[in-house]
Short mmCIF file of N, CA, C and O in Angstrom, two decimals:
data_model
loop_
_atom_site.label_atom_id
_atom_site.label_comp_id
_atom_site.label_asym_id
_atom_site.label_seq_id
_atom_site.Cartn_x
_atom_site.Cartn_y
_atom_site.Cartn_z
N UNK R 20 -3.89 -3.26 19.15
CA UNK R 20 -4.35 -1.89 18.98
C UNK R 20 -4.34 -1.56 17.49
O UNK R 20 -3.36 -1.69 16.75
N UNK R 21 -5.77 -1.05 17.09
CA UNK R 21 -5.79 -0.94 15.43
C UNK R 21 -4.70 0.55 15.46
O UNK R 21 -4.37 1.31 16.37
N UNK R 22 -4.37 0.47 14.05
CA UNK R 22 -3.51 1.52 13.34
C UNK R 22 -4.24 2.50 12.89
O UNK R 22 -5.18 1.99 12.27
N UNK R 23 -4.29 3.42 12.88
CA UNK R 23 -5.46 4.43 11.48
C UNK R 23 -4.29 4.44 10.45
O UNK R 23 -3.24 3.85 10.70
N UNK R 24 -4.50 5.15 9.21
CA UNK R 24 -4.24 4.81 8.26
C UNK R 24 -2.66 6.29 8.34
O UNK R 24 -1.54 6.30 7.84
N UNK R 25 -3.40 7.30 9.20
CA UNK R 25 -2.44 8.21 9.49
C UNK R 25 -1.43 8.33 9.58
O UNK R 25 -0.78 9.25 9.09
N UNK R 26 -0.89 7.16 10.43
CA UNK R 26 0.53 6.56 11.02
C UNK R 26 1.43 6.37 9.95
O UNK R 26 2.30 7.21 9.72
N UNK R 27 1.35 5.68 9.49
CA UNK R 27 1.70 5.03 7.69
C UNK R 27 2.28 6.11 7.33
O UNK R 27 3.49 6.31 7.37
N UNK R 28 1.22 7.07 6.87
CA UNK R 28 1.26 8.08 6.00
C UNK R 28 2.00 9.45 6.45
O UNK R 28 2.47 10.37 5.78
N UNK R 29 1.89 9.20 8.24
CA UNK R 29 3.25 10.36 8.72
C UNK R 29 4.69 9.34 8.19
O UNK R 29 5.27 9.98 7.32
N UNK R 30 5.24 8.30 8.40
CA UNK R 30 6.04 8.08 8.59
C UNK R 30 6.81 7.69 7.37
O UNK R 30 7.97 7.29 7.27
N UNK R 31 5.47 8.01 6.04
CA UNK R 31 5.78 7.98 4.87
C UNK R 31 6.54 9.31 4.25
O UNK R 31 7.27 9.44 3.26
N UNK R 32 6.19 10.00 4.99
CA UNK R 32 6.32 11.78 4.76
C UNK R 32 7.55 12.25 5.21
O UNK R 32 8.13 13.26 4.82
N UNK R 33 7.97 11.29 6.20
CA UNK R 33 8.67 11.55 7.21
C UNK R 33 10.51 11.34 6.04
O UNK R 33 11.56 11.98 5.95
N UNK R 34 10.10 10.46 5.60
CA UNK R 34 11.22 9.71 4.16
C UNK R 34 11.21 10.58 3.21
O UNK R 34 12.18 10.70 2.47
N UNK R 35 10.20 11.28 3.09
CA UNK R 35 10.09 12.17 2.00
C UNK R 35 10.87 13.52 1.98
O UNK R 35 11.45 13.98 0.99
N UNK R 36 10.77 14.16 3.39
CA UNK R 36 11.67 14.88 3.57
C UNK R 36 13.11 15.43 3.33
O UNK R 36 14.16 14.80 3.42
N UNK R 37 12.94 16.52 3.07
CA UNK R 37 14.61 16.84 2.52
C UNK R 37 16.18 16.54 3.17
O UNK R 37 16.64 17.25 4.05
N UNK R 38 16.89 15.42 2.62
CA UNK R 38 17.99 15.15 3.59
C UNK R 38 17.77 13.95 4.80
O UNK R 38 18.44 13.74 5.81
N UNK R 39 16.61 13.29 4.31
CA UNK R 39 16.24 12.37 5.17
C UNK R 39 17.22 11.03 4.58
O UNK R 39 17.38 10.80 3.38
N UNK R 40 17.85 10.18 5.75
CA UNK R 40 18.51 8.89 5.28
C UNK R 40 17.63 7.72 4.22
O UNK R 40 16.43 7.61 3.99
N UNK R 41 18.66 7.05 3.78
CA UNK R 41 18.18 5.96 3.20
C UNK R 41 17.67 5.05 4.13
O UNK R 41 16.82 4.29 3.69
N UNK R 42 17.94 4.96 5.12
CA UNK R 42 17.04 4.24 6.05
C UNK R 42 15.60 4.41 6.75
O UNK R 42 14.78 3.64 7.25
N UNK R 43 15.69 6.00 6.51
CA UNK R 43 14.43 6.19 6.80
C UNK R 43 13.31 6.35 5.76
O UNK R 43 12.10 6.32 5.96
N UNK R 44 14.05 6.55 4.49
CA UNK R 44 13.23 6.18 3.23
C UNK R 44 12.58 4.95 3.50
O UNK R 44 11.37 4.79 3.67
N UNK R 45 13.60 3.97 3.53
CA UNK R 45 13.30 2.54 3.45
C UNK R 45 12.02 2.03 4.30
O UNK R 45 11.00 1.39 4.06
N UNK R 46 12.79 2.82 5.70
CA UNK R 46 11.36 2.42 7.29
C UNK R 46 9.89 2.94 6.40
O UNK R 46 9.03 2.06 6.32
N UNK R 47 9.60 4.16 5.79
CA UNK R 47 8.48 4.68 5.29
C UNK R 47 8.09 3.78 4.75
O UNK R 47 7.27 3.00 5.23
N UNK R 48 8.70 3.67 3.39
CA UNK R 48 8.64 2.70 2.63
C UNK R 48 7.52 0.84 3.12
O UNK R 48 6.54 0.26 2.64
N UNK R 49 8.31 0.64 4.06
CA UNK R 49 8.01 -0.73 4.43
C UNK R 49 6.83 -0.91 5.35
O UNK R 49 6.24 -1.97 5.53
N UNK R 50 6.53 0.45 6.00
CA UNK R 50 5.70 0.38 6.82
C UNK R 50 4.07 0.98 5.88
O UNK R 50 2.89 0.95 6.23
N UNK R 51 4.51 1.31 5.02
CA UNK R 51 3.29 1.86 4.43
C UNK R 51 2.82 -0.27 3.47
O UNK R 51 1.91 -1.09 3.43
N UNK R 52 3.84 -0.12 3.10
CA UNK R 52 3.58 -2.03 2.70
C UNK R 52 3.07 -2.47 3.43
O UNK R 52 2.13 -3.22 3.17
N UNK R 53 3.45 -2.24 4.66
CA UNK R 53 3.01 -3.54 5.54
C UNK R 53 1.63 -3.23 6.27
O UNK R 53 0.89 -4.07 6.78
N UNK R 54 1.47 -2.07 6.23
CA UNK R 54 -0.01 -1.36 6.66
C UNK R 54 -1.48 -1.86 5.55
O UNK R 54 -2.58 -2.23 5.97
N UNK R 55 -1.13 -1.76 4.25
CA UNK R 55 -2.03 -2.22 3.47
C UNK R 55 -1.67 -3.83 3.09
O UNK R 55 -2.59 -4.63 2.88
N UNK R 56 -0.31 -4.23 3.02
CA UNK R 56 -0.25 -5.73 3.09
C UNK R 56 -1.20 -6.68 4.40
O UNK R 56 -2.30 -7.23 4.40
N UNK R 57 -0.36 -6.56 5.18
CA UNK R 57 -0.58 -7.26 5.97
C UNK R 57 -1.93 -6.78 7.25
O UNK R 57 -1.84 -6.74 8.47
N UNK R 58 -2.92 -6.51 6.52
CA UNK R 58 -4.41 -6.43 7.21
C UNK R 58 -4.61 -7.33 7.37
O UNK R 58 -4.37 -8.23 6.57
N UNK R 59 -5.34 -7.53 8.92
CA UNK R 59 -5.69 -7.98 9.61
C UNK R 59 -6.85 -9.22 9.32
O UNK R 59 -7.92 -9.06 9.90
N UNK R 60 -6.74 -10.20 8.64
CA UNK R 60 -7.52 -10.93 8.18
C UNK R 60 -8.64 -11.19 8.53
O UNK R 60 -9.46 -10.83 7.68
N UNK R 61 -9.23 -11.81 9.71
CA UNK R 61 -10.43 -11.19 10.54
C UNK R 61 -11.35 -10.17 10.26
O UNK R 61 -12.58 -10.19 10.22
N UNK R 62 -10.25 -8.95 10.01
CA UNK R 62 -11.20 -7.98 10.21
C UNK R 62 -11.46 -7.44 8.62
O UNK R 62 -12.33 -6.61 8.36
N UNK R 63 -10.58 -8.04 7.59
CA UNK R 63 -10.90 -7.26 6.30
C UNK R 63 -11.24 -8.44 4.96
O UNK R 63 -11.27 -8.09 3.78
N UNK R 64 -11.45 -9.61 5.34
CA UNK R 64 -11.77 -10.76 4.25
C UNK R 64 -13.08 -10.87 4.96
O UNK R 64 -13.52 -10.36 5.99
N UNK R 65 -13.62 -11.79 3.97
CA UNK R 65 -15.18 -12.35 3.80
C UNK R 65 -15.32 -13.30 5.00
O UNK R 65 -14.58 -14.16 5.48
N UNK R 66 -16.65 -12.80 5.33
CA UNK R 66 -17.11 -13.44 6.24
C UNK R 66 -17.34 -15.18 6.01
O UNK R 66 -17.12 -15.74 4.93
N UNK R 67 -17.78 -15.82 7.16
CA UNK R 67 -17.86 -17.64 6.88
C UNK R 67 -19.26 -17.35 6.47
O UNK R 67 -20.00 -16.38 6.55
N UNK R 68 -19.33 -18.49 6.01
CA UNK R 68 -20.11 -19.40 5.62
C UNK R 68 -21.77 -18.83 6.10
O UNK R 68 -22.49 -18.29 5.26
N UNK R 69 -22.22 -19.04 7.50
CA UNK R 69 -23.14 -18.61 8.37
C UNK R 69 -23.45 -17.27 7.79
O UNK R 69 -24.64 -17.06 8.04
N UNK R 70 -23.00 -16.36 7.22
CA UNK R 70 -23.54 -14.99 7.10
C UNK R 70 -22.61 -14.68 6.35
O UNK R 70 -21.42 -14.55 6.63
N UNK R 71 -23.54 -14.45 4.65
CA UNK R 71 -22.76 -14.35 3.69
C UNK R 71 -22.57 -12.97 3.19
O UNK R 71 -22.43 -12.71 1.99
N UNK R 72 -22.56 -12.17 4.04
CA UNK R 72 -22.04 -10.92 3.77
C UNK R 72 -20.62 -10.56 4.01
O UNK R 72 -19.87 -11.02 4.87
N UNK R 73 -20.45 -9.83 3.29
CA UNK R 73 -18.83 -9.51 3.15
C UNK R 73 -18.19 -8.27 3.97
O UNK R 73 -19.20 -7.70 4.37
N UNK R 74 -17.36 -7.72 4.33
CA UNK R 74 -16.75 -6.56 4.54
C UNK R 74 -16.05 -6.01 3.36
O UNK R 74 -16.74 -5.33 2.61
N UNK R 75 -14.38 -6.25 2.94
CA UNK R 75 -13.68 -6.10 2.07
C UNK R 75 -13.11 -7.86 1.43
O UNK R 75 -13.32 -8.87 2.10
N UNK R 76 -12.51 -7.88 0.28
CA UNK R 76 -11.81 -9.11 -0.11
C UNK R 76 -10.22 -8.95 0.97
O UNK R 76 -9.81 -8.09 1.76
N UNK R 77 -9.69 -10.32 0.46
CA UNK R 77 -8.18 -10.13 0.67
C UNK R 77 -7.54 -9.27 0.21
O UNK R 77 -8.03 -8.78 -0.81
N UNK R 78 -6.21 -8.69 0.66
CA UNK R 78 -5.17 -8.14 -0.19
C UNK R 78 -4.70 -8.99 -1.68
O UNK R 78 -5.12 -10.13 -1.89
N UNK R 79 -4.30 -8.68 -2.10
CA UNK R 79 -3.81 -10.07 -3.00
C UNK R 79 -2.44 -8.77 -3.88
O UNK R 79 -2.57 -7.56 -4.05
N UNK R 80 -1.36 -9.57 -4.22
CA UNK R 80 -0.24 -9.08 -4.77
C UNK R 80 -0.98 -8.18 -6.30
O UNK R 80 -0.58 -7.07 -6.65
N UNK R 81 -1.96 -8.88 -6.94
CA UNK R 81 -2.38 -7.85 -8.66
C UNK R 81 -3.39 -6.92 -8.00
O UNK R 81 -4.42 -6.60 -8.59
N UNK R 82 -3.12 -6.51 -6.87
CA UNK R 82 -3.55 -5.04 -6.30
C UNK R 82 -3.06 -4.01 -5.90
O UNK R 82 -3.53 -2.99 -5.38
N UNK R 83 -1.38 -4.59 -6.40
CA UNK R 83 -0.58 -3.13 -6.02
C UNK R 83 -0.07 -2.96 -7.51
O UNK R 83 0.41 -3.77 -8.31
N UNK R 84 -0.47 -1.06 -7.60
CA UNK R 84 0.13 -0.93 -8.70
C UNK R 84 0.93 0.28 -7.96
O UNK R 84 0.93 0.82 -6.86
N UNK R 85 1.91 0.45 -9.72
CA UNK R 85 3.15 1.35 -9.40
C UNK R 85 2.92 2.45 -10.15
O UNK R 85 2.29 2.51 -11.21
N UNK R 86 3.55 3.43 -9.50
CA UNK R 86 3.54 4.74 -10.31
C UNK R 86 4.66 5.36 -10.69
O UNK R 86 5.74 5.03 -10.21
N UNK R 87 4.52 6.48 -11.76
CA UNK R 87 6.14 6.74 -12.17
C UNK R 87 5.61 8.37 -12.74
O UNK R 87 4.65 8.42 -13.52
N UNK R 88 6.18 9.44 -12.37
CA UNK R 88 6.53 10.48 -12.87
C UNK R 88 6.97 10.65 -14.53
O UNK R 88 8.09 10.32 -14.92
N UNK R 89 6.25 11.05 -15.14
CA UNK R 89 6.65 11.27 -16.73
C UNK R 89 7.39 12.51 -16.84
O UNK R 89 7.42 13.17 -15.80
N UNK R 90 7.98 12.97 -17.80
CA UNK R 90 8.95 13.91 -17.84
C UNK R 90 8.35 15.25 -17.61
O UNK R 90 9.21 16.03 -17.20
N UNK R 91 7.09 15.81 -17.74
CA UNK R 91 6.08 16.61 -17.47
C UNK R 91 5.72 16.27 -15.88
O UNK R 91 4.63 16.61 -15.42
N UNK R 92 6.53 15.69 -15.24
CA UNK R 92 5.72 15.65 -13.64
C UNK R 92 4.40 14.94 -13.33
O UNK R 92 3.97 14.78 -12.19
N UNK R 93 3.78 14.51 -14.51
CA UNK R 93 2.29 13.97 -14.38
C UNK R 93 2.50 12.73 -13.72
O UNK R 93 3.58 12.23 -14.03
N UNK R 94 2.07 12.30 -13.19
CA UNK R 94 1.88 10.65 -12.16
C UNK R 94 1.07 9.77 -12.83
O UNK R 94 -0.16 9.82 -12.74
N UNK R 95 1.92 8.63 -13.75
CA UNK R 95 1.47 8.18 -14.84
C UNK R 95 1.51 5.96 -13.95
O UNK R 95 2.35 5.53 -13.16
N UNK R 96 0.48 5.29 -14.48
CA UNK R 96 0.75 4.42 -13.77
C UNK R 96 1.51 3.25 -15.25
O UNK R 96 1.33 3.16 -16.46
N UNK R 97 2.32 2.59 -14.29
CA UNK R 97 2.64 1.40 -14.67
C UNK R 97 2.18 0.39 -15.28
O UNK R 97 1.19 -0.09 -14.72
N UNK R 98 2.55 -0.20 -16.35
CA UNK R 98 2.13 -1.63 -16.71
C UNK R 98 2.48 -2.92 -16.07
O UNK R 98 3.63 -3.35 -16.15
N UNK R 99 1.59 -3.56 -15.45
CA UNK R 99 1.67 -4.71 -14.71
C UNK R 99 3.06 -5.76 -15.16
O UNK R 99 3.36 -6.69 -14.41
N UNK R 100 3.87 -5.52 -16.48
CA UNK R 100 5.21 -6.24 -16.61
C UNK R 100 5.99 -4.89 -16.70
O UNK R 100 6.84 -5.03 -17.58
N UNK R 101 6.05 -3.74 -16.19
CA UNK R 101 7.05 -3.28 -16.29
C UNK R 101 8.44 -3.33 -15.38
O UNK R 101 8.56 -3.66 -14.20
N UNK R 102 9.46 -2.90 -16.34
CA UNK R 102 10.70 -3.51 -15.94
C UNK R 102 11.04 -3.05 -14.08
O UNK R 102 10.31 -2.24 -13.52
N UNK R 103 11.97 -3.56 -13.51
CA UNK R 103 12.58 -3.89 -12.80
C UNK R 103 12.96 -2.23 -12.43
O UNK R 103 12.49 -1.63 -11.47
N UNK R 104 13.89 -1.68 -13.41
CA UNK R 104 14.29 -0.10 -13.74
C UNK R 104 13.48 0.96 -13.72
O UNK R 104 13.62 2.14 -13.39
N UNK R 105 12.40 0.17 -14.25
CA UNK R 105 10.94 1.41 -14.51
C UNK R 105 10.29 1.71 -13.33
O UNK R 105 9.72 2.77 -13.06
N UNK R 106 10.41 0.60 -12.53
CA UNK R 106 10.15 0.45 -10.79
C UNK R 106 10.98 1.00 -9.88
O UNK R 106 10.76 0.87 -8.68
#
């Protein structure tokens, strides 16, 4: 049974919430990963050979970037080596 993208994104919200556990941070957290990680190969990489049209590429790891709050609140993104801390 496909997912919509909704699910993810309640249960992302759901962590976000005030007074919510570290575990349920974490569940948000992992399930929103694993929603855009782990697509369904079939249905979101390039077609064979026979019909060379495409849908979407793979996921691939230099497609997730990170974001970080600057001291002004602005949502500023990451440099692909930033530290460990900065993450």
């Amino acid at each position: 049974m496909p997912v919509e993208v909704d699910v993810p994104e309640y249960v992302v919200k759901m962590g976000l919430q005030p007074g919510a556990s570290e575990a349920t941070k974490a569940t948000g957290d992992s399930c929103l990963f694993a929603f855009y990680y782990l697509l369904r190969v079939g249905e979101y990489t390039i077609k064979g050979t026979r019909n060379e049209s495409k849908q979407t590429v793979q996921f691939r790891i230099k497609d997730v970037t990170f974001f970080k709050k600057d001291a002004a609140g602005r949502l500023r993104k990451l440099p692909p080596n930033a530290s460990e801390e900065d993450i």
